[in-house]
């Protein structure tokens, strides 16, 4: 395999050359973008490893030129984890994969193995694939931090769907960041300058919500003194995000289904058929297939929603991201609370990476907020983190058990509720879930 590395750090080029030559690769290197392009066009490598930050050229321009002029050559980009927006743009431009700095040899090895696997599967009849050009970022996109393989798959799907109006179902446990994914899809897409509107289905009231979603005509009901537009009209060509879609009342499900099918709706009390070109994103932490089979969710709505599904992994399945997330949250906490940015000891990092995090990313952030605010020292120790986590009443590190995830979740929720003396609001803040979600789970447990 012929590999070209374009990076402005000579020491990195040397170490990468040594590693790749051990894998029997023919290696070429370049310290600048111009030199890299010249070498690429001369040597025609099968793979280019490209640093986005070069002294003479924007890495995205190089990527675009390589994909346009040498579509058979695949590109792995090297980026800092803070460059999430650029990472997604590069995937849109056709990057095969991405790795983060500081470079981990194991991460490179995994990327090369994926490239080898795909390369072997290709036939001579396969046409070169080109990707669409990404819309420029406007800085509104929330950060998604992660370098693990499960999160790379999330990045790739975001890049694939953001410039289309396809309906997307985002699945994942509570606290995994499903709304962040939805916002990223919107703000990375061609309609980012249009509204992004959130509908929390766990708080919907059957009759009132119909008028909120579809709008109403003057005189439609008592108090309807003027005609008002609903969410579907106000969104325009933007995005409507239905959070906890599995909680939507059945009567509203049928009306949403009609909209998804026809892109048409009627205001409450009206007769005129209106149209909307809003994109629909939905999220859930429930098993919608099971709900559809037992009648709690319309099966036809289920199939309409899952045109494309993005699965957001729980934090326990992406432990290599925990240290990156901790660094990001500590900086965010420092800026938000106008306090010095705190660091953590190696022992504290080990504790963070060994804890199960049943509340996922939201619980991690809340624990770090508690630790940062309640600790005077500029460095957070293992004990500081342990105290912050232990406020939930759960041991920070536990041996694996034979219990199901549902059983562990039930024990955790009831234990937190006991610690908080039955105060639902405090328990919700600790668990990182909404009050309706907590009430629903307590009803399932038979807890009064």
Short mmCIF file of C-alpha atoms in Angstrom, two decimals, residues 43-372:
data_model
loop_
_atom_site.label_atom_id
_atom_site.label_comp_id
_atom_site.label_asym_id
_atom_site.label_seq_id
_atom_site.Cartn_x
_atom_site.Cartn_y
_atom_site.Cartn_z
CA UNK A 43 3.03 9.18 -6.77
CA UNK A 44 -0.76 8.49 -6.82
CA UNK A 45 -0.95 6.95 -3.30
CA UNK A 46 -3.89 4.77 -2.33
CA UNK A 47 -4.16 6.53 1.04
CA UNK A 48 -3.37 10.05 2.29
CA UNK A 49 -3.12 10.92 6.00
CA UNK A 50 -3.78 14.67 6.09
CA UNK A 51 -3.43 17.15 8.95
CA UNK A 52 -6.13 19.83 8.68
CA UNK A 53 -3.93 22.54 10.22
CA UNK A 54 -1.05 23.27 7.83
CA UNK A 55 1.04 26.47 7.58
CA UNK A 56 0.39 27.22 3.92
CA UNK A 57 -3.02 25.77 3.00
CA UNK A 58 -6.38 24.91 4.52
CA UNK A 59 -6.60 21.14 4.88
CA UNK A 60 -10.20 21.14 3.62
CA UNK A 61 -9.07 22.70 0.33
CA UNK A 62 -6.46 19.95 -0.05
CA UNK A 63 -9.06 17.29 0.76
CA UNK A 64 -11.50 18.71 -1.79
CA UNK A 65 -8.81 18.77 -4.50
CA UNK A 66 -7.71 15.20 -3.75
CA UNK A 67 -11.28 13.89 -3.84
CA UNK A 68 -12.08 15.76 -7.07
CA UNK A 69 -8.87 14.96 -8.97
CA UNK A 70 -7.96 11.58 -7.43
CA UNK A 71 -11.27 9.95 -6.39
CA UNK A 72 -9.67 6.51 -6.01
CA UNK A 73 -7.36 7.86 -3.28
CA UNK A 74 -8.84 7.72 0.22
CA UNK A 75 -8.07 10.37 2.85
CA UNK A 76 -7.81 10.06 6.63
CA UNK A 77 -7.84 13.47 8.29
CA UNK A 78 -5.97 14.35 11.49
CA UNK A 79 -7.69 16.90 13.71
CA UNK A 80 -8.00 18.20 17.26
CA UNK A 81 -11.15 17.01 19.04
CA UNK A 82 -12.32 20.64 19.29
CA UNK A 83 -12.61 20.71 15.47
CA UNK A 84 -15.91 18.81 15.46
CA UNK A 85 -17.53 21.10 12.87
CA UNK A 86 -14.56 20.79 10.51
CA UNK A 87 -14.53 17.03 11.06
CA UNK A 88 -18.15 16.71 9.90
CA UNK A 89 -17.46 19.01 6.94
CA UNK A 90 -14.52 16.81 5.94
CA UNK A 91 -16.68 13.69 6.06
CA UNK A 92 -19.13 15.46 3.75
CA UNK A 93 -16.24 16.27 1.42
CA UNK A 94 -15.38 12.57 1.26
CA UNK A 95 -12.85 11.86 4.02
CA UNK A 96 -12.65 8.11 4.66
CA UNK A 97 -11.94 8.45 8.39
CA UNK A 98 -10.52 10.80 10.98
CA UNK A 99 -8.13 10.53 13.93
CA UNK A 100 -7.42 12.97 16.73
CA UNK A 101 -4.29 14.63 18.04
CA UNK A 102 -2.32 13.69 20.02
CA UNK A 103 -2.11 10.71 17.71
CA UNK A 104 -2.65 7.28 19.21
CA UNK A 105 -0.92 4.50 17.25
CA UNK A 106 -3.74 2.09 18.09
CA UNK A 107 -6.23 4.53 16.54
CA UNK A 108 -4.14 4.70 13.35
CA UNK A 109 -3.87 0.93 13.30
CA UNK A 110 -7.66 0.58 13.55
CA UNK A 111 -8.18 3.12 10.75
CA UNK A 112 -5.72 1.29 8.50
CA UNK A 113 -7.39 -2.05 9.21
CA UNK A 114 -10.76 -0.57 8.19
CA UNK A 115 -9.18 0.84 5.03
CA UNK A 116 -7.60 -2.55 4.19
CA UNK A 117 -10.93 -4.31 4.69
CA UNK A 118 -12.83 -1.91 2.43
CA UNK A 119 -10.03 -1.82 -0.14
CA UNK A 120 -10.03 -5.62 -0.44
CA UNK A 121 -13.80 -5.62 -0.91
CA UNK A 122 -13.66 -3.27 -3.88
CA UNK A 123 -13.81 -4.57 -7.43
CA UNK A 124 -12.47 -3.00 -10.59
CA UNK A 125 -16.05 -2.20 -11.55
CA UNK A 126 -16.63 -0.01 -8.50
CA UNK A 127 -17.02 3.62 -9.63
CA UNK A 128 -15.13 6.24 -7.62
CA UNK A 129 -17.45 7.97 -5.16
CA UNK A 130 -17.57 11.70 -4.63
CA UNK A 131 -19.28 13.48 -1.78
CA UNK A 132 -21.24 16.74 -1.78
CA UNK A 133 -19.62 19.97 -0.62
CA UNK A 134 -20.34 20.96 2.97
CA UNK A 135 -22.07 24.16 3.94
CA UNK A 136 -19.72 26.51 5.82
CA UNK A 137 -20.05 26.45 9.59
CA UNK A 138 -21.60 29.41 11.39
CA UNK A 139 -20.34 28.54 14.85
CA UNK A 140 -23.80 27.60 16.24
CA UNK A 141 -23.22 23.85 16.18
CA UNK A 142 -22.88 22.36 19.69
CA UNK A 143 -19.77 20.35 20.44
CA UNK A 144 -19.87 16.59 20.18
CA UNK A 145 -16.73 15.26 21.82
CA UNK A 146 -15.47 11.82 20.92
CA UNK A 147 -12.84 9.81 19.11
CA UNK A 148 -14.14 6.29 19.81
CA UNK A 149 -15.30 4.15 16.91
CA UNK A 150 -18.99 4.26 17.96
CA UNK A 151 -18.86 8.07 17.91
CA UNK A 152 -17.07 8.09 14.56
CA UNK A 153 -20.07 6.23 13.16
CA UNK A 154 -22.33 8.93 14.64
CA UNK A 155 -20.22 11.67 13.00
CA UNK A 156 -20.43 9.92 9.65
CA UNK A 157 -24.21 9.57 9.78
CA UNK A 158 -24.60 13.22 10.77
CA UNK A 159 -22.55 14.18 7.72
CA UNK A 160 -24.65 11.96 5.45
CA UNK A 161 -28.07 13.23 6.57
CA UNK A 162 -27.50 16.90 7.42
CA UNK A 163 -27.93 18.19 3.86
CA UNK A 164 -31.16 16.29 3.18
CA UNK A 165 -34.72 16.47 4.52
CA UNK A 166 -34.79 12.76 5.36
CA UNK A 167 -36.54 11.85 8.62
CA UNK A 168 -34.05 10.73 11.28
CA UNK A 169 -34.70 8.72 14.44
CA UNK A 170 -32.06 9.19 17.14
CA UNK A 171 -31.97 6.36 19.68
CA UNK A 172 -30.04 6.13 22.91
CA UNK A 173 -30.30 6.01 26.68
CA UNK A 174 -31.18 9.06 28.78
CA UNK A 175 -28.29 11.50 29.03
CA UNK A 176 -26.39 10.34 25.94
CA UNK A 177 -26.85 13.65 24.11
CA UNK A 178 -29.62 12.94 21.59
CA UNK A 179 -30.71 16.58 21.39
CA UNK A 180 -27.10 17.65 20.80
CA UNK A 181 -26.99 15.24 17.86
CA UNK A 182 -30.25 16.70 16.52
CA UNK A 183 -28.97 20.27 16.81
CA UNK A 184 -25.75 19.29 15.07
CA UNK A 185 -27.67 17.76 12.15
CA UNK A 186 -29.62 21.01 11.80
CA UNK A 187 -26.74 23.48 12.14
CA UNK A 188 -24.46 21.48 9.85
CA UNK A 189 -27.08 21.39 7.11
CA UNK A 190 -28.21 23.59 4.26
CA UNK A 191 -31.19 24.90 6.29
CA UNK A 192 -29.19 26.00 9.35
CA UNK A 193 -30.44 29.60 9.02
CA UNK A 194 -34.02 28.42 9.47
CA UNK A 195 -35.59 27.68 12.89
CA UNK A 196 -34.75 24.67 15.05
CA UNK A 197 -37.80 23.91 17.20
CA UNK A 198 -38.10 21.36 20.02
CA UNK A 199 -41.28 19.51 20.98
CA UNK A 200 -40.95 17.58 24.26
CA UNK A 201 -43.43 14.74 23.80
CA UNK A 202 -43.18 13.71 27.47
CA UNK A 203 -45.04 16.91 28.44
CA UNK A 204 -47.73 16.85 25.74
CA UNK A 205 -51.40 17.25 26.64
CA UNK A 206 -53.61 15.71 23.95
CA UNK A 207 -55.99 18.60 23.19
CA UNK A 208 -53.74 21.58 23.87
CA UNK A 209 -50.81 20.17 21.95
CA UNK A 210 -52.77 19.74 18.72
CA UNK A 211 -53.26 23.51 18.56
CA UNK A 212 -49.60 24.08 19.46
CA UNK A 213 -48.38 21.79 16.68
CA UNK A 214 -50.85 22.63 13.93
CA UNK A 215 -52.02 26.10 14.93
CA UNK A 216 -55.65 27.19 15.20
CA UNK A 217 -58.19 29.44 13.55
CA UNK A 218 -59.94 32.29 15.31
CA UNK A 219 -62.96 30.93 17.16
CA UNK A 220 -61.75 27.31 17.06
CA UNK A 221 -62.28 27.03 20.84
CA UNK A 222 -62.94 29.23 23.85
CA UNK A 223 -60.17 31.80 24.11
CA UNK A 224 -59.07 31.50 20.47
CA UNK A 225 -59.49 35.21 19.80
CA UNK A 226 -57.03 35.31 16.89
CA UNK A 227 -55.64 32.88 14.33
CA UNK A 228 -52.25 31.51 15.41
CA UNK A 229 -49.63 29.49 13.57
CA UNK A 230 -48.42 26.24 15.08
CA UNK A 231 -44.95 24.73 15.28
CA UNK A 232 -45.20 23.18 11.80
CA UNK A 233 -45.78 26.59 10.22
CA UNK A 234 -43.34 28.50 12.41
CA UNK A 235 -40.54 26.06 11.58
CA UNK A 236 -40.76 26.98 7.91
CA UNK A 237 -37.99 25.13 6.08
CA UNK A 238 -36.19 24.45 9.35
CA UNK A 239 -36.20 21.46 11.69
CA UNK A 240 -38.70 20.17 14.25
CA UNK A 241 -37.18 17.88 16.87
CA UNK A 242 -39.64 15.58 18.64
CA UNK A 243 -37.90 14.60 21.86
CA UNK A 244 -39.10 11.38 23.56
CA UNK A 245 -41.33 10.58 20.56
CA UNK A 246 -42.50 7.37 22.25
CA UNK A 247 -44.42 9.46 24.80
CA UNK A 248 -46.65 11.10 22.15
CA UNK A 249 -50.40 10.45 22.67
CA UNK A 250 -51.93 8.04 20.12
CA UNK A 251 -54.37 10.65 18.79
CA UNK A 252 -51.53 12.99 17.90
CA UNK A 253 -49.53 10.12 16.39
CA UNK A 254 -52.10 9.73 13.61
CA UNK A 255 -51.95 13.44 12.80
CA UNK A 256 -48.15 13.46 12.78
CA UNK A 257 -48.22 10.40 10.50
CA UNK A 258 -50.37 12.26 7.97
CA UNK A 259 -47.93 15.15 8.00
CA UNK A 260 -44.94 12.84 7.47
CA UNK A 261 -46.74 11.14 4.58
CA UNK A 262 -48.26 14.16 2.82
CA UNK A 263 -46.33 17.14 4.27
CA UNK A 264 -49.81 18.61 4.80
CA UNK A 265 -51.87 19.61 7.84
CA UNK A 266 -54.97 21.57 8.84
CA UNK A 267 -55.15 24.11 11.66
CA UNK A 268 -57.54 23.33 14.51
CA UNK A 269 -60.94 24.72 13.57
CA UNK A 270 -59.91 25.21 9.95
CA UNK A 271 -60.60 23.51 6.64
CA UNK A 272 -57.76 24.77 4.45
CA UNK A 273 -54.98 22.27 3.78
CA UNK A 274 -51.59 23.84 4.51
CA UNK A 275 -48.13 22.59 3.58
CA UNK A 276 -44.81 22.62 5.42
CA UNK A 277 -41.34 21.66 4.28
CA UNK A 278 -39.94 21.28 7.80
CA UNK A 279 -37.54 18.41 8.44
CA UNK A 280 -38.52 16.00 11.20
CA UNK A 281 -36.03 14.59 13.69
CA UNK A 282 -37.15 12.40 16.58
CA UNK A 283 -35.44 10.89 19.61
CA UNK A 284 -36.27 8.18 22.09
CA UNK A 285 -34.77 6.09 24.87
CA UNK A 286 -37.56 3.52 24.50
CA UNK A 287 -37.87 0.34 22.45
CA UNK A 288 -40.18 1.67 19.74
CA UNK A 289 -40.40 -1.68 17.94
CA UNK A 290 -41.76 -3.27 21.10
CA UNK A 291 -44.14 -0.35 21.63
CA UNK A 292 -45.40 -0.74 18.06
CA UNK A 293 -46.02 -4.46 18.57
CA UNK A 294 -48.08 -3.91 21.74
CA UNK A 295 -50.08 -1.00 20.34
CA UNK A 296 -48.56 1.87 22.31
CA UNK A 297 -47.08 3.32 19.11
CA UNK A 298 -48.60 3.20 15.65
CA UNK A 299 -46.55 0.75 13.60
CA UNK A 300 -46.93 2.87 10.45
CA UNK A 301 -45.56 5.89 12.34
CA UNK A 302 -42.66 3.78 13.59
CA UNK A 303 -41.65 2.85 10.05
CA UNK A 304 -42.07 6.46 8.88
CA UNK A 305 -39.78 7.70 11.63
CA UNK A 306 -36.92 5.28 11.17
CA UNK A 307 -35.97 6.14 7.60
CA UNK A 308 -32.48 6.72 8.99
CA UNK A 309 -31.56 5.69 12.53
CA UNK A 310 -28.65 7.10 14.51
CA UNK A 311 -27.74 5.13 17.63
CA UNK A 312 -25.98 7.21 20.30
CA UNK A 313 -23.87 4.84 22.44
CA UNK A 314 -23.95 4.95 26.24
CA UNK A 315 -20.85 6.32 27.92
CA UNK A 316 -19.85 2.86 29.20
CA UNK A 317 -19.43 1.78 25.55
CA UNK A 318 -17.15 4.71 24.68
CA UNK A 319 -14.81 4.88 27.68
CA UNK A 320 -11.95 6.19 25.53
CA UNK A 321 -13.97 9.42 25.19
CA UNK A 322 -14.38 10.04 28.92
CA UNK A 323 -11.05 11.82 29.41
CA UNK A 324 -11.75 14.08 26.40
CA UNK A 325 -15.23 14.84 27.72
CA UNK A 326 -13.85 15.63 31.17
CA UNK A 327 -11.36 18.13 29.71
CA UNK A 328 -14.09 19.74 27.63
CA UNK A 329 -16.55 20.00 30.53
CA UNK A 330 -13.95 21.44 32.93
CA UNK A 331 -13.16 24.20 30.42
CA UNK A 332 -16.88 24.83 29.90
CA UNK A 333 -17.47 24.95 33.68
CA UNK A 334 -14.60 27.38 34.18
CA UNK A 335 -15.91 29.77 31.53
CA UNK A 336 -19.56 29.51 32.59
CA UNK A 337 -18.93 30.00 36.32
CA UNK A 338 -16.08 32.50 35.81
CA UNK A 339 -13.59 30.40 37.75
CA UNK A 340 -10.10 29.05 36.97
CA UNK A 341 -10.19 26.00 34.70
CA UNK A 342 -9.45 22.98 36.87
CA UNK A 343 -7.43 19.91 35.98
CA UNK A 344 -7.65 16.36 37.28
CA UNK A 345 -5.09 13.87 38.55
CA UNK A 346 -4.36 10.57 36.84
CA UNK A 347 -6.12 8.77 39.69
CA UNK A 348 -9.21 10.88 39.14
CA UNK A 349 -9.15 10.06 35.43
CA UNK A 350 -8.92 6.35 36.19
CA UNK A 351 -11.96 6.67 38.44
CA UNK A 352 -13.93 8.53 35.78
CA UNK A 353 -13.09 5.83 33.23
CA UNK A 354 -14.00 2.94 35.55
CA UNK A 355 -17.39 4.23 36.72
CA UNK A 356 -20.50 2.85 34.97
CA UNK A 357 -22.17 6.26 34.37
CA UNK A 358 -25.82 5.11 34.31
CA UNK A 359 -26.80 8.75 33.63
CA UNK A 360 -24.28 8.88 30.77
CA UNK A 361 -22.76 12.17 29.55
CA UNK A 362 -25.25 14.30 31.50
CA UNK A 363 -24.28 12.57 34.75
CA UNK A 364 -20.58 13.02 33.96
CA UNK A 365 -21.07 16.75 33.41
CA UNK A 366 -23.16 17.16 36.57
CA UNK A 367 -20.57 15.28 38.64
CA UNK A 368 -17.75 17.47 37.31
CA UNK A 369 -19.77 20.62 38.05
CA UNK A 370 -20.23 19.48 41.66
CA UNK A 371 -16.56 18.58 42.01
CA UNK A 372 -15.32 21.84 40.44
#
